[in-house]
Structure formats: C-alpha cells, structure tokens
Amino acid sequence: MSHCIFCAIIAREAEASIVYEDEHTVAFMDIRPFTPGHLLVVPKRHAAGLSQLDPQDGGRIFAVGQRLAAALRDSGTDAAGMPADGPRADGVNLFLADGAVAGQEVFHVHLHVIPRTTGDGFGLRGRPVTARRPDLDYLAGALRRRLDSV
Ligand code: AMP
Ligand code: ZN
C-alpha cells in the first residue's frame, strides 16, 4: 500500500481530532466538514474500497456510526445539569463513497457521519430518471443472478 493518510492517523503519525477508538475502528473529525460535527469512521485494517473491506469491519464501522449519530442527536445535559456542549443534530446522514466516480477521494474506506440541522444547506441532489421508465423487474433479475457470483 502506498502512503495512506487514514492509516497514518490510525498509527498516530498524522494529526486528527479523534472521537472514538476501539480494537477495530477509529472515528475522527473531518478536516473539511460539510456541517459542524462531521465525522469519519474508519476500519483500522486498510481497505481501499468496499471490494476489499472485510464485511465484519463494514458492520463495525456502521455500528460506530450509529452510536456517533445517537451522540450527535442526544440533547442531554452535562454533570452540572447544563445543556451539553458540542455539535448538535436534528438528523444525520450516513454516507460512503466507493470509487472515484462516486466521489471517493481517500482510498481507505470511511463512513461519513454528517449531522443535519434545518437549513444547513447540505444535501445530495439526485434526479430521478424520467426519460424512460427503467424495467425494474429486469434490473432486479439481472442483479439477483449476479449476487450468486460475488
Ligand atoms: P471521500 O470524498 O468520501 O473520499 O471523503 C474524504 C474525506 O476525508 C473528505 O471529507 C476530507 O475532508 C476528509 N479528509 C481528508 N484528509 C483528512 C485528514 N487528514 N483528516 C481528516 N479528514 C480528512
Ligand atoms: Zn489506509
């Protein structure tokens, strides 16, 4: 593997604001946040993309992302009974880019945890395919057959 910035963060050879770590995963603040509190969750074991990712590591990064989402949405109080400080969210997007065409820039799998608040300006702007209605049954059948070989 050539130099990987996320492996360097995991090894503490590069700086990051780490929020969570366990045996298999690390979560840290995104350096160019889409919204305040934007985090990344990464497996410690390097995997460039989904095809190299151990499914167990995939499950683990999702579970950590789910917990971080809960922390972002928590409107709890601190030990003194004051409203907890830090980023807040009314909702959360989990996002993973696999492949350059999908927007992946760092080739070490990472799950984005993006806190959302009303009017934050962030959003995935997709357009439904309108020109010709795709044959959904045909697509489903083709994919079902392909699932057998992966
Ligand atoms: P992606 O486009 O899904 O590959 O996202 C890569 C993300 O990694 C971007 O949101 C970057 O801001 C973030 N990023 C890149 N380098 C660092 C770094 N050294 N520390 C924290 N976040 C980083
Ligand atoms: Zn890496």
PDB file of C-alpha atoms and ligand atoms in Angstrom:
ATOM      1  CA  MET A   1       0.000   0.000   0.000  1.00  0.00           C
ATOM      2  CA  SER A   2       1.309   3.490  -0.794  1.00  0.00           C
ATOM      3  CA  HIS A   3       1.048   6.244   1.814  1.00  0.00           C
ATOM      4  CA  CYS A   4      -2.431   6.370   3.276  1.00  0.00           C
ATOM      5  CA  ILE A   5      -3.418   9.391   5.356  1.00  0.00           C
ATOM      6  CA  PHE A   6      -6.038   7.462   7.321  1.00  0.00           C
ATOM      7  CA  CYS A   7      -3.551   4.672   8.172  1.00  0.00           C
ATOM      8  CA  ALA A   8      -1.211   7.458   9.341  1.00  0.00           C
ATOM      9  CA  ILE A   9      -3.982   8.859  11.566  1.00  0.00           C
ATOM     10  CA  ILE A  10      -4.698   5.387  12.972  1.00  0.00           C
ATOM     11  CA  ALA A  11      -0.956   4.960  13.718  1.00  0.00           C
ATOM     12  CA  ARG A  12      -0.877   8.452  15.304  1.00  0.00           C
ATOM     13  CA  GLU A  13       1.677   9.521  12.691  1.00  0.00           C
ATOM     14  CA  ALA A  14      -0.683  12.225  11.414  1.00  0.00           C
ATOM     15  CA  GLU A  15      -2.804  14.576  13.458  1.00  0.00           C
ATOM     16  CA  ALA A  16      -6.518  14.178  13.867  1.00  0.00           C
ATOM     17  CA  SER A  17      -9.174  15.054  16.403  1.00  0.00           C
ATOM     18  CA  ILE A  18     -10.076  11.550  17.485  1.00  0.00           C
ATOM     19  CA  VAL A  19     -13.501  10.999  18.977  1.00  0.00           C
ATOM     20  CA  TYR A  20     -13.614   7.235  19.370  1.00  0.00           C
ATOM     21  CA  GLU A  21     -11.312   4.233  19.136  1.00  0.00           C
ATOM     22  CA  ASP A  22     -11.660   0.524  19.750  1.00  0.00           C
ATOM     23  CA  GLU A  23      -9.811  -2.597  18.639  1.00  0.00           C
ATOM     24  CA  HIS A  24     -11.074  -2.407  15.057  1.00  0.00           C
ATOM     25  CA  THR A  25     -12.221   1.163  14.357  1.00  0.00           C
ATOM     26  CA  VAL A  26     -11.308   4.820  14.784  1.00  0.00           C
ATOM     27  CA  ALA A  27     -13.556   7.882  14.401  1.00  0.00           C
ATOM     28  CA  PHE A  28     -12.265  11.399  13.959  1.00  0.00           C
ATOM     29  CA  MET A  29     -13.437  14.835  12.870  1.00  0.00           C
ATOM     30  CA  ASP A  30     -13.453  15.513   9.115  1.00  0.00           C
ATOM     31  CA  ILE A  31     -10.914  18.214   8.308  1.00  0.00           C
ATOM     32  CA  ARG A  32     -13.265  19.820   5.733  1.00  0.00           C
ATOM     33  CA  PRO A  33     -16.658  19.378   7.377  1.00  0.00           C
ATOM     34  CA  PHE A  34     -19.861  19.539   5.344  1.00  0.00           C
ATOM     35  CA  THR A  35     -21.619  20.603   8.549  1.00  0.00           C
ATOM     36  CA  PRO A  36     -20.270  21.249  12.071  1.00  0.00           C
ATOM     37  CA  GLY A  37     -19.560  17.923  13.760  1.00  0.00           C
ATOM     38  CA  HIS A  38     -18.973  15.959  10.530  1.00  0.00           C
ATOM     39  CA  LEU A  39     -17.079  12.764  11.438  1.00  0.00           C
ATOM     40  CA  LEU A  40     -15.409   9.887   9.661  1.00  0.00           C
ATOM     41  CA  VAL A  41     -15.393   6.301  10.912  1.00  0.00           C
ATOM     42  CA  VAL A  42     -12.656   4.044   9.523  1.00  0.00           C
ATOM     43  CA  PRO A  43     -11.634   0.418   9.950  1.00  0.00           C
ATOM     44  CA  LYS A  44      -8.121   0.041  11.374  1.00  0.00           C
ATOM     45  CA  ARG A  45      -7.379  -2.614   8.777  1.00  0.00           C
ATOM     46  CA  HIS A  46      -6.631  -0.827   5.492  1.00  0.00           C
ATOM     47  CA  ALA A  47      -9.135  -1.471   2.710  1.00  0.00           C
ATOM     48  CA  ALA A  48      -9.098   0.817  -0.329  1.00  0.00           C
ATOM     49  CA  GLY A  49     -12.713   0.198  -1.239  1.00  0.00           C
ATOM     50  CA  LEU A  50     -15.757  -1.907  -0.499  1.00  0.00           C
ATOM     51  CA  SER A  51     -14.482  -4.848  -2.543  1.00  0.00           C
ATOM     52  CA  GLN A  52     -11.512  -5.180  -0.178  1.00  0.00           C
ATOM     53  CA  LEU A  53     -13.413  -4.459   3.016  1.00  0.00           C
ATOM     54  CA  ASP A  54     -13.911  -7.313   5.484  1.00  0.00           C
ATOM     55  CA  PRO A  55     -17.712  -7.446   5.921  1.00  0.00           C
ATOM     56  CA  GLN A  56     -17.183  -7.631   9.677  1.00  0.00           C
ATOM     57  CA  ASP A  57     -15.276  -4.343   9.535  1.00  0.00           C
ATOM     58  CA  GLY A  58     -18.142  -2.949   7.466  1.00  0.00           C
ATOM     59  CA  GLY A  59     -20.550  -3.918  10.215  1.00  0.00           C
ATOM     60  CA  ARG A  60     -18.281  -2.408  12.816  1.00  0.00           C
ATOM     61  CA  ILE A  61     -17.931   0.992  11.145  1.00  0.00           C
ATOM     62  CA  PHE A  62     -21.698   1.121  10.701  1.00  0.00           C
ATOM     63  CA  ALA A  63     -22.272   0.283  14.380  1.00  0.00           C
ATOM     64  CA  VAL A  64     -19.855   3.029  15.461  1.00  0.00           C
ATOM     65  CA  GLY A  65     -21.508   5.460  13.046  1.00  0.00           C
ATOM     66  CA  GLN A  66     -24.891   4.579  14.539  1.00  0.00           C
ATOM     67  CA  ARG A  67     -23.583   5.290  18.041  1.00  0.00           C
ATOM     68  CA  LEU A  68     -21.999   8.589  16.981  1.00  0.00           C
ATOM     69  CA  ALA A  69     -25.284   9.576  15.352  1.00  0.00           C
ATOM     70  CA  ALA A  70     -27.005   8.927  18.665  1.00  0.00           C
ATOM     71  CA  ALA A  71     -24.428  11.096  20.447  1.00  0.00           C
ATOM     72  CA  LEU A  72     -24.954  13.900  17.924  1.00  0.00           C
ATOM     73  CA  ARG A  73     -28.722  13.715  18.354  1.00  0.00           C
ATOM     74  CA  ASP A  74     -28.536  13.493  22.139  1.00  0.00           C
ATOM     75  CA  SER A  75     -29.789  16.681  23.731  1.00  0.00           C
ATOM     76  CA  GLY A  76     -28.601  15.622  27.179  1.00  0.00           C
ATOM     77  CA  THR A  77     -27.094  17.620  29.992  1.00  0.00           C
ATOM     78  CA  ASP A  78     -23.614  17.595  31.478  1.00  0.00           C
ATOM     79  CA  ALA A  79     -22.699  16.584  35.044  1.00  0.00           C
ATOM     80  CA  ALA A  80     -23.744  20.043  36.300  1.00  0.00           C
ATOM     81  CA  GLY A  81     -27.138  19.724  34.663  1.00  0.00           C
ATOM     82  CA  MET A  82     -26.262  22.301  31.992  1.00  0.00           C
ATOM     83  CA  PRO A  83     -27.093  21.614  28.351  1.00  0.00           C
ATOM     84  CA  ALA A  84     -24.253  19.534  26.881  1.00  0.00           C
ATOM     85  CA  ASP A  85     -21.874  21.470  24.623  1.00  0.00           C
ATOM     86  CA  GLY A  86     -20.625  20.460  21.200  1.00  0.00           C
ATOM     87  CA  PRO A  87     -22.254  19.782  17.876  1.00  0.00           C
ATOM     88  CA  ARG A  88     -25.974  19.132  17.673  1.00  0.00           C
ATOM     89  CA  ALA A  89     -28.109  17.418  15.112  1.00  0.00           C
ATOM     90  CA  ASP A  90     -31.798  17.110  14.407  1.00  0.00           C
ATOM     91  CA  GLY A  91     -30.964  14.386  11.906  1.00  0.00           C
ATOM     92  CA  VAL A  92     -27.928  12.569  10.495  1.00  0.00           C
ATOM     93  CA  ASN A  93     -26.760  11.377   7.098  1.00  0.00           C
ATOM     94  CA  LEU A  94     -24.500   8.336   6.852  1.00  0.00           C
ATOM     95  CA  PHE A  95     -22.595   8.363   3.586  1.00  0.00           C
ATOM     96  CA  LEU A  96     -19.905   6.219   1.978  1.00  0.00           C
ATOM     97  CA  ALA A  97     -18.254   6.935  -1.369  1.00  0.00           C
ATOM     98  CA  ASP A  98     -16.863   3.840  -3.114  1.00  0.00           C
ATOM     99  CA  GLY A  99     -14.815   4.675  -6.197  1.00  0.00           C
ATOM    100  CA  ALA A 100     -13.664   7.951  -7.726  1.00  0.00           C
ATOM    101  CA  VAL A 101     -16.836   8.309  -9.796  1.00  0.00           C
ATOM    102  CA  ALA A 102     -18.811   8.118  -6.548  1.00  0.00           C
ATOM    103  CA  GLY A 103     -16.758  10.946  -5.073  1.00  0.00           C
ATOM    104  CA  GLN A 104     -14.178   8.894  -3.144  1.00  0.00           C
ATOM    105  CA  GLU A 105     -11.031  10.928  -2.597  1.00  0.00           C
ATOM    106  CA  VAL A 106      -9.310   8.988   0.177  1.00  0.00           C
ATOM    107  CA  PHE A 107      -8.833   5.338  -0.710  1.00  0.00           C
ATOM    108  CA  HIS A 108      -9.207   3.896   2.771  1.00  0.00           C
ATOM    109  CA  VAL A 109     -12.862   3.028   3.362  1.00  0.00           C
ATOM    110  CA  HIS A 110     -14.602   5.569   5.579  1.00  0.00           C
ATOM    111  CA  LEU A 111     -18.150   6.192   6.681  1.00  0.00           C
ATOM    112  CA  HIS A 112     -19.175   9.854   6.828  1.00  0.00           C
ATOM    113  CA  VAL A 113     -21.395  10.772   9.779  1.00  0.00           C
ATOM    114  CA  ILE A 114     -22.941  14.124   8.887  1.00  0.00           C
ATOM    115  CA  PRO A 115     -25.052  15.971  11.444  1.00  0.00           C
ATOM    116  CA  ARG A 116     -28.040  17.735   9.930  1.00  0.00           C
ATOM    117  CA  THR A 117     -29.977  20.758  11.089  1.00  0.00           C
ATOM    118  CA  THR A 118     -32.752  22.662   9.364  1.00  0.00           C
ATOM    119  CA  GLY A 119     -31.401  24.989   6.687  1.00  0.00           C
ATOM    120  CA  ASP A 120     -27.789  23.723   6.900  1.00  0.00           C
ATOM    121  CA  GLY A 121     -27.566  23.764   3.102  1.00  0.00           C
ATOM    122  CA  PHE A 122     -26.189  20.247   2.765  1.00  0.00           C
ATOM    123  CA  GLY A 123     -27.896  17.684   0.583  1.00  0.00           C
ATOM    124  CA  LEU A 124     -27.413  15.040  -2.041  1.00  0.00           C
ATOM    125  CA  ARG A 125     -29.034  16.399  -5.160  1.00  0.00           C
ATOM    126  CA  GLY A 126     -30.146  13.398  -7.138  1.00  0.00           C
ATOM    127  CA  ARG A 127     -32.528  13.472 -10.082  1.00  0.00           C
ATOM    128  CA  PRO A 128     -34.925  10.614 -10.769  1.00  0.00           C
ATOM    129  CA  VAL A 129     -34.586   9.038 -14.184  1.00  0.00           C
ATOM    130  CA  THR A 130     -37.548  10.428 -16.074  1.00  0.00           C
ATOM    131  CA  ALA A 131     -36.799   9.992 -19.783  1.00  0.00           C
ATOM    132  CA  ARG A 132     -37.774   6.322 -19.994  1.00  0.00           C
ATOM    133  CA  ARG A 133     -39.030   4.228 -17.136  1.00  0.00           C
ATOM    134  CA  PRO A 134     -36.432   1.548 -16.418  1.00  0.00           C
ATOM    135  CA  ASP A 135     -37.633  -2.058 -16.409  1.00  0.00           C
ATOM    136  CA  LEU A 136     -37.342  -2.631 -12.677  1.00  0.00           C
ATOM    137  CA  ASP A 137     -38.091  -6.356 -12.854  1.00  0.00           C
ATOM    138  CA  TYR A 138     -35.412  -6.856 -15.499  1.00  0.00           C
ATOM    139  CA  LEU A 139     -32.845  -4.939 -13.419  1.00  0.00           C
ATOM    140  CA  ALA A 140     -33.799  -6.851 -10.262  1.00  0.00           C
ATOM    141  CA  GLY A 141     -33.488 -10.195 -12.047  1.00  0.00           C
ATOM    142  CA  ALA A 142     -30.097  -9.335 -13.531  1.00  0.00           C
ATOM    143  CA  LEU A 143     -28.791  -8.272 -10.133  1.00  0.00           C
ATOM    144  CA  ARG A 144     -30.233 -11.357  -8.400  1.00  0.00           C
ATOM    145  CA  ARG A 145     -28.266 -13.557 -10.801  1.00  0.00           C
ATOM    146  CA  ARG A 146     -25.079 -11.527 -10.258  1.00  0.00           C
ATOM    147  CA  LEU A 147     -25.381 -11.832  -6.484  1.00  0.00           C
ATOM    148  CA  ASP A 148     -24.652 -15.544  -6.841  1.00  0.00           C
ATOM    149  CA  SER A 149     -21.162 -14.804  -8.168  1.00  0.00           C
ATOM    150  CA  VAL A 150     -19.960 -12.220  -5.659  1.00  0.00           C
TER     151      VAL A 150
HETATM  152  P1  AMP B   1     -14.378  10.992   0.325  1.00  0.00           P
HETATM  153  O1  AMP B   1     -14.665  12.030  -0.711  1.00  0.00           O
HETATM  154  O2  AMP B   1     -15.601  10.201   0.727  1.00  0.00           O
HETATM  155  O3  AMP B   1     -13.190  10.120  -0.007  1.00  0.00           O
HETATM  156  O4  AMP B   1     -14.039  11.823   1.638  1.00  0.00           O
HETATM  157  C1  AMP B   1     -12.760  12.050   2.113  1.00  0.00           C
HETATM  158  C2  AMP B   1     -12.936  12.905   3.314  1.00  0.00           C
HETATM  159  O5  AMP B   1     -11.749  12.861   4.073  1.00  0.00           O
HETATM  160  C3  AMP B   1     -13.195  14.391   2.983  1.00  0.00           C
HETATM  161  O6  AMP B   1     -14.423  14.798   3.575  1.00  0.00           O
HETATM  162  C4  AMP B   1     -11.986  15.098   3.575  1.00  0.00           C
HETATM  163  O7  AMP B   1     -12.308  16.339   4.120  1.00  0.00           O
HETATM  164  C5  AMP B   1     -11.531  14.116   4.634  1.00  0.00           C
HETATM  165  N1  AMP B   1     -10.116  14.188   4.965  1.00  0.00           N
HETATM  166  C6  AMP B   1      -9.071  14.137   4.102  1.00  0.00           C
HETATM  167  N2  AMP B   1      -7.906  14.200   4.779  1.00  0.00           N
HETATM  168  C7  AMP B   1      -8.226  14.282   6.098  1.00  0.00           C
HETATM  169  C8  AMP B   1      -7.464  14.386   7.298  1.00  0.00           C
HETATM  170  N3  AMP B   1      -6.130  14.416   7.270  1.00  0.00           N
HETATM  171  N4  AMP B   1      -8.135  14.457   8.473  1.00  0.00           N
HETATM  172  C9  AMP B   1      -9.481  14.428   8.493  1.00  0.00           C
HETATM  173  N5  AMP B   1     -10.255  14.352   7.400  1.00  0.00           N
HETATM  174  C10 AMP B   1      -9.637  14.265   6.211  1.00  0.00           C
HETATM  175 ZN    ZN B   2      -5.166   3.156   4.967  1.00  0.00          ZN
END
